[in-house]
Short mmCIF file of C-alpha atoms in Angstrom, two decimals:
data_model
loop_
_atom_site.label_atom_id
_atom_site.label_comp_id
_atom_site.label_asym_id
_atom_site.label_seq_id
_atom_site.Cartn_x
_atom_site.Cartn_y
_atom_site.Cartn_z
CA UNK A 1 123.57 41.90 100.32
CA UNK A 2 123.93 45.55 99.40
CA UNK A 3 125.17 46.38 95.94
CA UNK A 4 128.91 45.86 95.99
CA UNK A 5 130.99 48.97 95.68
CA UNK A 6 134.12 48.68 93.65
CA UNK A 7 136.95 47.77 96.03
CA UNK A 8 140.49 48.32 94.87
CA UNK A 9 143.36 47.29 97.11
CA UNK A 10 146.58 48.49 95.51
CA UNK A 11 149.99 47.71 96.85
CA UNK A 12 152.00 50.64 95.51
CA UNK A 13 151.27 52.92 98.47
CA UNK A 14 151.70 50.13 101.01
CA UNK A 15 155.12 48.99 99.90
CA UNK A 16 158.00 51.45 100.00
CA UNK A 17 159.86 52.49 96.88
CA UNK A 18 163.08 51.41 98.57
CA UNK A 19 161.86 47.83 98.79
CA UNK A 20 160.76 47.84 95.17
CA UNK A 21 164.14 49.10 94.01
CA UNK A 22 166.48 47.17 96.33
CA UNK A 23 170.15 47.02 95.49
CA UNK A 24 170.81 44.44 92.81
CA UNK A 25 174.59 44.62 93.30
CA UNK A 26 176.10 41.17 93.00
CA UNK A 27 178.30 42.13 95.97
CA UNK A 28 175.24 42.54 98.17
CA UNK A 29 175.06 39.61 100.59
CA UNK A 30 173.69 41.17 103.75
CA UNK A 31 177.03 41.93 105.37
CA UNK A 32 178.17 38.32 105.80
CA UNK A 33 179.78 37.62 102.45
CA UNK A 34 181.74 39.04 99.58
CA UNK A 35 179.31 38.55 96.70
CA UNK A 36 179.61 36.42 93.61
CA UNK A 37 181.49 39.01 91.58
CA UNK A 38 184.32 38.85 94.08
CA UNK A 39 184.34 35.07 93.68
CA UNK A 40 184.53 35.61 89.92
CA UNK A 41 187.92 37.32 90.24
CA UNK A 42 189.44 33.84 90.69
CA UNK A 43 186.60 31.52 89.63
CA UNK A 44 185.20 33.31 86.58
CA UNK A 45 184.53 30.21 84.49
CA UNK A 46 182.55 28.51 87.27
CA UNK A 47 180.52 31.62 88.01
CA UNK A 48 179.73 32.24 84.34
CA UNK A 49 178.31 28.74 84.09
CA UNK A 50 176.41 28.95 87.38
CA UNK A 51 174.79 32.30 86.54
CA UNK A 52 172.98 30.69 83.61
CA UNK A 53 171.27 28.07 85.78
CA UNK A 54 167.68 27.94 86.96
CA UNK A 55 168.97 28.06 90.53
CA UNK A 56 170.76 31.35 89.90
CA UNK A 57 167.44 32.69 88.56
CA UNK A 58 165.23 31.18 91.25
CA UNK A 59 163.93 34.66 92.08
CA UNK A 60 163.51 37.49 89.59
CA UNK A 61 162.80 41.18 90.11
CA UNK A 62 159.45 41.95 88.53
CA UNK A 63 161.05 44.30 85.99
CA UNK A 64 163.20 41.45 84.64
CA UNK A 65 160.58 38.70 84.74
CA UNK A 66 160.88 37.00 81.35
CA UNK A 67 157.72 34.89 81.67
CA UNK A 68 155.48 37.85 82.44
CA UNK A 69 157.14 39.96 79.75
CA UNK A 70 156.60 37.22 77.17
CA UNK A 71 153.01 36.67 78.32
CA UNK A 72 151.63 40.19 78.85
CA UNK A 73 148.09 39.02 79.59
CA UNK A 74 147.31 35.84 81.55
CA UNK A 75 143.81 34.89 82.68
CA UNK A 76 142.05 32.20 84.70
CA UNK A 77 138.48 31.59 85.86
CA UNK A 78 137.25 29.57 88.81
CA UNK A 79 133.57 29.79 89.57
CA UNK A 80 132.66 33.41 90.30
CA UNK A 81 136.32 34.48 90.60
CA UNK A 82 138.23 35.89 87.64
CA UNK A 83 142.03 36.21 87.62
CA UNK A 84 144.24 38.39 85.47
CA UNK A 85 147.95 39.21 85.37
CA UNK A 86 148.56 42.13 83.05
CA UNK A 87 151.91 43.61 82.05
CA UNK A 88 152.18 47.40 82.22
CA UNK A 89 155.64 48.67 81.33
CA UNK A 90 158.08 46.95 83.67
CA UNK A 91 155.34 46.03 86.15
CA UNK A 92 152.75 43.26 86.25
CA UNK A 93 149.41 43.81 87.99
CA UNK A 94 147.70 40.87 89.69
CA UNK A 95 143.90 41.29 89.75
CA UNK A 96 141.15 39.08 91.13
CA UNK A 97 137.50 40.03 90.70
CA UNK A 98 134.20 38.79 92.09
CA UNK A 99 131.41 40.63 90.36
CA UNK A 100 132.15 44.33 91.01
CA UNK A 101 134.57 43.65 93.88
CA UNK A 102 138.25 43.75 93.02
CA UNK A 103 141.54 42.97 94.68
CA UNK A 104 144.48 44.34 92.72
CA UNK A 105 148.17 44.68 93.53
CA UNK A 106 151.48 44.92 91.69
CA UNK A 107 153.44 41.67 91.78
CA UNK A 108 156.68 42.11 93.71
CA UNK A 109 158.53 38.83 93.21
CA UNK A 110 158.53 36.00 90.66
CA UNK A 111 159.54 32.65 92.16
CA UNK A 112 160.91 30.01 89.80
CA UNK A 113 161.89 30.06 86.16
CA UNK A 114 158.95 28.16 84.75
CA UNK A 115 160.49 24.76 83.99
CA UNK A 116 157.32 23.54 85.63
CA UNK A 117 155.81 26.81 86.81
CA UNK A 118 156.24 30.24 88.38
CA UNK A 119 154.51 31.64 91.47
CA UNK A 120 154.06 35.26 92.52
CA UNK A 121 154.22 37.25 95.74
CA UNK A 122 152.38 40.52 96.34
CA UNK A 123 151.50 42.55 99.44
CA UNK A 124 148.28 43.86 100.95
CA UNK A 125 148.05 45.80 104.19
CA UNK A 126 151.66 45.10 105.11
CA UNK A 127 151.27 41.34 104.69
CA UNK A 128 152.83 39.35 101.86
CA UNK A 129 150.65 36.90 99.99
CA UNK A 130 151.42 33.95 97.76
CA UNK A 131 149.28 34.15 94.62
CA UNK A 132 146.55 31.52 94.45
CA UNK A 133 147.28 31.01 90.77
CA UNK A 134 150.64 30.34 89.12
CA UNK A 135 151.97 30.22 85.59
CA UNK A 136 152.49 26.68 84.23
CA UNK A 137 154.80 26.19 81.29
CA UNK A 138 152.94 23.17 79.87
CA UNK A 139 149.72 25.14 79.37
CA UNK A 140 151.34 28.59 78.99
CA UNK A 141 148.71 30.01 81.30
CA UNK A 142 147.49 30.15 84.88
CA UNK A 143 146.13 27.44 87.17
CA UNK A 144 145.82 26.87 90.92
CA UNK A 145 149.15 27.09 92.76
CA UNK A 146 150.41 23.77 94.14
CA UNK A 147 149.54 23.54 97.83
CA UNK A 148 146.40 25.67 97.57
CA UNK A 149 143.03 23.98 97.93
CA UNK A 150 141.30 23.37 94.59
CA UNK A 151 137.93 24.04 96.23
CA UNK A 152 136.17 27.31 95.52
CA UNK A 153 137.23 29.96 98.07
CA UNK A 154 134.63 31.54 100.33
CA UNK A 155 135.84 35.13 100.08
CA UNK A 156 137.58 37.38 97.58
CA UNK A 157 140.67 37.75 99.78
CA UNK A 158 140.94 33.95 100.08
CA UNK A 159 140.55 33.72 96.32
CA UNK A 160 143.40 36.16 95.78
CA UNK A 161 146.03 34.26 97.73
CA UNK A 162 147.42 32.91 100.98
CA UNK A 163 148.91 35.18 103.64
CA UNK A 164 152.50 34.19 104.41
CA UNK A 165 153.74 33.95 107.99
CA UNK A 166 157.06 35.55 108.95
CA UNK A 167 158.73 32.11 108.98
CA UNK A 168 157.30 31.24 105.56
CA UNK A 169 158.59 34.51 104.14
CA UNK A 170 162.07 33.87 105.48
CA UNK A 171 162.12 30.29 104.21
CA UNK A 172 160.96 31.28 100.73
CA UNK A 173 163.54 34.02 100.32
CA UNK A 174 166.29 31.94 101.92
CA UNK A 175 165.92 29.32 99.17
CA UNK A 176 165.31 31.67 96.24
CA UNK A 177 167.69 34.54 96.96
CA UNK A 178 171.02 35.42 98.58
CA UNK A 179 171.79 37.72 101.47
CA UNK A 180 168.27 38.58 102.65
CA UNK A 181 168.17 36.69 105.96
CA UNK A 182 171.35 37.63 107.75
CA UNK A 183 169.90 39.61 110.67
CA UNK A 184 167.04 37.23 111.56
CA UNK A 185 164.79 39.34 109.38
CA UNK A 186 164.39 39.95 105.70
CA UNK A 187 166.58 42.74 104.39
CA UNK A 188 165.43 43.40 100.84
CA UNK A 189 167.91 46.25 100.42
CA UNK A 190 170.73 43.70 100.82
CA UNK A 191 169.17 40.89 98.82
CA UNK A 192 170.53 39.44 95.58
CA UNK A 193 167.82 37.61 93.57
CA UNK A 194 168.70 33.97 92.94
CA UNK A 195 171.11 31.57 94.60
CA UNK A 196 174.76 32.59 94.50
CA UNK A 197 178.07 31.03 95.59
CA UNK A 198 177.94 31.75 99.32
CA UNK A 199 174.52 30.19 99.85
CA UNK A 200 176.15 26.77 99.46
CA UNK A 201 179.82 27.47 100.18
CA UNK A 202 179.39 29.82 103.13
CA UNK A 203 180.77 33.32 103.55
CA UNK A 204 183.95 34.00 101.60
CA UNK A 205 185.15 36.92 103.73
CA UNK A 206 187.92 35.07 105.56
CA UNK A 207 188.93 33.22 102.40
CA UNK A 208 189.27 36.41 100.36
CA UNK A 209 191.09 38.28 103.13
CA UNK A 210 193.59 35.45 103.57
CA UNK A 211 194.21 35.14 99.83
CA UNK A 212 194.82 38.88 99.50
CA UNK A 213 197.24 38.73 102.44
CA UNK A 214 199.07 35.79 100.86
CA UNK A 215 198.13 33.53 103.79
CA UNK A 216 197.08 30.47 101.83
CA UNK A 217 197.17 28.26 104.91
CA UNK A 218 194.19 30.14 106.33
CA UNK A 219 192.34 30.60 103.08
CA UNK A 220 190.66 27.21 102.82
CA UNK A 221 186.89 26.90 102.53
CA UNK A 222 184.86 23.75 102.98
CA UNK A 223 185.37 21.52 99.95
CA UNK A 224 181.84 20.34 99.18
CA UNK A 225 183.21 17.91 96.60
CA UNK A 226 184.79 15.95 99.44
CA UNK A 227 181.65 15.77 101.59
CA UNK A 228 179.96 12.36 101.63
CA UNK A 229 176.73 11.88 99.70
CA UNK A 230 174.37 11.81 102.67
CA UNK A 231 175.79 14.97 104.22
CA UNK A 232 175.57 17.04 101.06
CA UNK A 233 172.13 15.66 100.14
CA UNK A 234 170.40 16.16 103.49
CA UNK A 235 172.35 19.09 104.98
CA UNK A 236 173.26 21.19 101.93
CA UNK A 237 170.79 20.47 99.12
CA UNK A 238 168.14 19.39 101.63
CA UNK A 239 168.01 22.85 103.18
CA UNK A 240 165.87 23.93 100.22
CA UNK A 241 164.89 20.75 98.41
CA UNK A 242 163.48 19.26 101.64
CA UNK A 243 165.44 16.80 103.73
CA UNK A 244 164.10 13.69 105.43
CA UNK A 245 163.66 15.63 108.67
CA UNK A 246 161.55 18.24 106.87
CA UNK A 247 159.23 15.79 105.14
CA UNK A 248 158.54 13.41 108.02
CA UNK A 249 157.04 16.34 109.93
CA UNK A 250 154.49 16.98 107.18
CA UNK A 251 151.01 15.43 107.40
CA UNK A 252 151.14 12.07 105.59
CA UNK A 253 154.69 13.06 104.57
CA UNK A 254 153.07 15.33 101.96
CA UNK A 255 151.60 12.36 100.07
CA UNK A 256 152.26 12.28 96.34
CA UNK A 257 153.47 15.87 96.56
CA UNK A 258 156.74 14.66 98.12
CA UNK A 259 157.91 13.49 94.69
CA UNK A 260 159.20 17.09 94.41
CA UNK A 261 161.45 16.62 97.46
CA UNK A 262 164.43 14.75 96.04
CA UNK A 263 166.59 14.47 99.21
CA UNK A 264 163.70 12.77 101.01
CA UNK A 265 162.96 10.46 98.08
CA UNK A 266 166.54 9.30 97.52
CA UNK A 267 167.02 8.64 101.24
CA UNK A 268 164.73 5.61 100.92
CA UNK A 269 166.67 4.08 98.02
CA UNK A 270 168.55 0.86 98.91
CA UNK A 271 171.69 1.98 97.13
CA UNK A 272 171.68 5.32 98.96
CA UNK A 273 172.10 3.67 102.34
CA UNK A 274 174.56 1.10 100.98
CA UNK A 275 177.06 3.48 99.36
CA UNK A 276 178.11 6.79 100.89
CA UNK A 277 179.17 8.09 97.49
CA UNK A 278 175.57 8.39 96.41
CA UNK A 279 174.00 11.81 96.79
CA UNK A 280 172.84 14.77 94.72
CA UNK A 281 176.27 15.67 93.38
CA UNK A 282 177.00 12.12 92.25
CA UNK A 283 174.68 12.81 89.31
CA UNK A 284 174.22 16.59 89.23
CA UNK A 285 176.75 19.36 88.69
CA UNK A 286 175.74 22.00 91.27
CA UNK A 287 177.12 24.73 88.98
CA UNK A 288 174.91 23.67 86.05
CA UNK A 289 171.35 22.65 85.28
CA UNK A 290 170.31 19.01 85.37
CA UNK A 291 171.24 17.06 82.26
CA UNK A 292 168.14 16.04 80.25
CA UNK A 293 169.71 12.96 78.61
CA UNK A 294 168.83 9.54 80.07
CA UNK A 295 172.10 8.17 78.65
CA UNK A 296 174.03 10.63 80.81
CA UNK A 297 172.58 9.04 83.94
CA UNK A 298 173.37 5.54 82.68
CA UNK A 299 177.04 6.46 83.02
CA UNK A 300 176.42 7.51 86.62
CA UNK A 301 174.72 4.21 87.47
CA UNK A 302 177.57 2.29 85.83
CA UNK A 303 180.06 4.03 88.10
CA UNK A 304 178.85 1.60 90.77
CA UNK A 305 177.04 -1.16 88.86
CA UNK A 306 178.55 -3.39 86.21
CA UNK A 307 176.75 -3.94 82.93
CA UNK A 308 175.21 -7.36 82.23
CA UNK A 309 178.33 -9.28 81.14
CA UNK A 310 181.04 -7.37 83.03
CA UNK A 311 183.00 -8.63 86.00
CA UNK A 312 182.85 -6.72 89.27
CA UNK A 313 185.76 -4.53 90.37
CA UNK A 314 186.62 -2.92 93.69
CA UNK A 315 184.74 0.27 92.76
CA UNK A 316 182.07 -1.29 90.57
CA UNK A 317 180.73 -4.18 92.59
CA UNK A 318 177.02 -3.43 92.71
CA UNK A 319 174.66 -5.92 91.12
CA UNK A 320 174.33 -5.80 87.34
CA UNK A 321 170.95 -5.22 85.74
CA UNK A 322 169.78 -8.64 84.44
CA UNK A 323 167.88 -7.10 81.52
CA UNK A 324 170.90 -5.31 80.10
CA UNK A 325 168.71 -2.40 79.05
CA UNK A 326 169.97 1.14 78.75
CA UNK A 327 168.18 4.17 80.15
CA UNK A 328 168.32 3.00 83.76
CA UNK A 329 166.11 5.84 84.92
CA UNK A 330 163.18 4.67 82.78
CA UNK A 331 162.77 1.59 84.96
CA UNK A 332 164.26 2.67 88.26
CA UNK A 333 163.36 6.37 88.54
CA UNK A 334 159.91 6.73 86.97
CA UNK A 335 158.40 10.09 86.10
CA UNK A 336 155.38 10.85 88.26
CA UNK A 337 152.54 13.01 86.96
CA UNK A 338 151.67 15.25 89.90
CA UNK A 339 148.02 16.33 89.56
CA UNK A 340 147.67 20.06 89.14
CA UNK A 341 151.38 20.61 88.47
CA UNK A 342 151.17 20.12 84.69
CA UNK A 343 154.56 18.44 84.99
CA UNK A 344 156.07 14.98 85.47
CA UNK A 345 158.69 14.86 88.22
CA UNK A 346 161.48 12.28 88.21
CA UNK A 347 161.06 10.15 91.33
CA UNK A 348 164.41 9.96 93.11
CA UNK A 349 163.41 6.90 95.13
CA UNK A 350 165.57 4.47 93.13
CA UNK A 351 163.86 1.09 92.97
CA UNK A 352 162.37 -1.50 90.66
CA UNK A 353 159.26 0.42 89.69
CA UNK A 354 156.68 -2.19 88.74
CA UNK A 355 153.74 -1.13 86.59
CA UNK A 356 150.60 -0.61 88.66
CA UNK A 357 152.45 -0.67 91.97
CA UNK A 358 151.32 1.97 94.48
CA UNK A 359 153.43 5.06 95.00
CA UNK A 360 155.80 4.34 97.94
CA UNK A 361 155.42 7.23 100.35
#
């Protein structure tokens, strides 16, 4: 092989300034909504709470990326490939080297808030790529992105990342942002980073217009709190957190990796099929982050189950736990250590989890 010349592939010229500086107006929803700030005129307390959640920060502009600002130099080595993410002002440069050959591009988007990890998207030659390495909170550094092969890549471009198809792009931004997908194509100039009100509740245009006109009879929006557990779990939350229909189409139903797909996991719980009240919102406030306390979830279980010495009632007639132990989730929703994720995910397949039993796929 001839001596390698230094190859530098830089995104700045390939990606327009308009896309890098898209409108961050909270009223920007792609022409099919009113924006969360309009919702705040009547629902300020709910919006204030929701805006602090991980879901509201599911996508960050690179200039506001807290993780990369707090960690100005991140490195990783795999075989002959060296990785570096370096902060320069309000930008972060993603660089992969193989000897003298280099692939380098500014990161455009930061996906996730780092509870487990954060993944990056950059562009080369008009194609968006998912970074092959991600930041993991547990190690405060980089490692292979979940879903990428751990085997040593054959080429430098393969080592840098995975090219995203048009459908993959749309799906990623649909679940991590608001207002980008309204014309069957991504419209970054109309995108709001993170998940806002209308992603779950639908467009508020008719609702707002009716309220302003004093026509309360026509101002109603779908009350998600009145939707049964299966509908909201599979058809609302499942749009992004992976429904049963999504997972069964994956090879081997994604194997152990499907522990991250809560709507699929809970679908196979006996109590889920037995009681239509059970779904994501039975335990989780959609306007807040998940509660970390195991005792909090005990109270949710006891909304249906009686404790050991209690008598059943009309609403609480599910079988009592014979052990009488607290922390129901410790026994019935074990934490699964997903290799490579540097994180233990709570398995939402509610069951008697016996020690040493195989993972039920």
